[in-house]
Coordinates of C-alpha atoms in Angstrom, one line a residue:
M4 CA -14.4 -10.6 12.4
A5 CA -12.9 -8.2 15.0
E6 CA -10.3 -10.9 15.8
N7 CA -9.4 -11.3 12.0
K8 CA -9.3 -7.3 11.7
Q9 CA -6.9 -7.1 14.8
H10 CA -4.8 -10.0 13.6
Y11 CA -4.4 -8.1 10.1
L12 CA -3.5 -4.7 11.9
D13 CA -0.9 -6.6 14.0
R14 CA 0.8 -8.1 10.9
L15 CA 0.7 -4.8 9.2
Q16 CA 2.2 -3.0 12.1
V17 CA 4.9 -5.4 12.2
V18 CA 5.8 -5.0 8.7
I19 CA 5.6 -1.1 9.0
E20 CA 8.0 -1.3 12.1
R21 CA 10.6 -3.7 10.4
L22 CA 10.4 -2.3 7.0
H23 CA 10.8 1.4 8.2
D24 CA 12.8 0.8 11.3
C25 CA 10.5 2.7 13.8
G26 CA 7.6 2.2 16.1
A27 CA 4.0 2.4 14.9
N28 CA 0.5 2.6 16.4
H29 CA -2.7 2.1 14.5
R30 CA -4.9 5.3 14.4
E31 CA -7.7 4.8 12.0
T32 CA -9.2 2.8 9.0
V33 CA -10.2 5.1 6.0
P34 CA -12.2 3.8 3.1
V35 CA -10.7 4.8 -0.3
H36 CA -12.2 4.6 -3.7
E37 CA -9.8 5.6 -6.6
K38 CA -11.4 6.0 -9.9
S39 CA -10.2 7.1 -13.4
G40 CA -12.4 7.7 -16.3
G41 CA -15.4 6.2 -14.3
Q42 CA -13.4 2.9 -13.8
T43 CA -12.6 1.8 -10.3
L44 CA -8.6 1.4 -10.1
W45 CA -8.6 0.6 -6.4
K46 CA -11.2 0.3 -3.7
G47 CA -10.6 -0.7 0.0
E48 CA -9.6 0.4 3.2
V49 CA -6.2 2.1 4.3
E50 CA -4.9 1.7 7.6
V51 CA -3.3 4.8 9.1
F52 CA -0.6 4.4 11.6
D53 CA 1.3 7.0 13.5
L54 CA 5.0 6.5 13.4
Y55 CA 7.5 7.3 16.4
G56 CA 11.3 7.1 15.8
H57 CA 11.4 7.6 11.9
D58 CA 13.5 10.5 10.7
Q59 CA 11.2 11.5 7.9
A60 CA 7.7 10.6 8.5
K61 CA 5.2 10.7 11.2
V62 CA 2.5 8.7 9.4
C63 CA 2.5 5.5 7.4
Y64 CA -0.5 4.2 5.3
G65 CA -0.8 0.4 4.8
W66 CA -3.3 -1.9 3.2
S67 CA -3.5 -5.5 1.8
H68 CA -3.6 -6.1 -1.9
P69 CA -4.0 -9.4 -3.5
T70 CA -1.0 -10.9 -5.6
G71 CA -1.2 -12.7 -8.9
K72 CA -4.0 -12.8 -11.4
Q73 CA -5.8 -15.6 -9.6
V74 CA -5.5 -13.9 -6.2
K75 CA -3.4 -16.5 -4.6
G76 CA -1.9 -14.6 -1.8
E77 CA -1.7 -11.1 -0.5
H78 CA 0.9 -8.4 -0.6
L79 CA 1.0 -5.6 2.4
V80 CA 1.6 -2.3 1.0
T81 CA 3.1 0.5 3.2
V82 CA 3.6 4.1 2.0
L83 CA 5.1 6.9 4.1
Q84 CA 3.5 10.0 4.5
I85 CA 6.3 12.2 2.7
P86 CA 5.0 14.9 0.3
P87 CA 3.6 14.6 -2.3
V88 CA 1.9 11.7 -0.2
I89 CA -0.3 13.6 2.4
S90 CA -3.2 11.3 2.8
P91 CA -4.7 7.9 2.4
E92 CA -5.9 8.9 -1.1
T93 CA -2.5 10.2 -2.2
A94 CA -0.7 7.2 -0.8
V95 CA -3.2 4.8 -3.0
R96 CA -2.4 7.2 -6.1
A97 CA 1.3 7.2 -5.6
W98 CA 1.1 3.2 -5.2
I99 CA -1.0 2.9 -8.4
I100 CA 1.5 5.0 -10.4
R101 CA 4.5 2.9 -9.1
D102 CA 2.7 -0.2 -9.7
L103 CA 2.0 0.7 -13.3
E104 CA 5.4 2.0 -14.0
A105 CA 6.7 -1.5 -12.8
E106 CA 4.1 -3.2 -14.9
D107 CA 5.2 -1.2 -17.9
K108 CA 8.9 -2.0 -17.4
N109 CA 8.0 -5.6 -17.1
D110 CA 6.0 -5.5 -20.3
W111 CA 9.0 -3.7 -22.1
R112 CA 11.5 -6.4 -20.7
Q113 CA 9.3 -9.2 -21.9
R114 CA 8.9 -7.6 -25.2
A115 CA 12.7 -7.0 -25.5
D116 CA 13.2 -10.7 -24.5
I117 CA 10.9 -12.0 -27.4
Q118 CA 12.5 -9.8 -30.2

């Protein structure tokens, strides 16, 4: 299991470094359980990376999220610590909001195409 976790952290670090054009070092893993109205919106572990060489952020949060309704693959998510994102929890909330907004836009586009 430790090898799998280290491989995952290495992949996430590479994505962060390439996407945000800076260096990154893993600091810690934080469990996050985001709920709304008693329903779980997201539950998992958020990896916290210290950044160096980034002009706006000193921290980046990252995690893996399944893609597709049948969970065929994974999507590595990264969120920079730039206010209002100030913690692993607010990083997950910001991602959920962005994801829901993108889903609403896609639903609207699909409805518009049908009409």
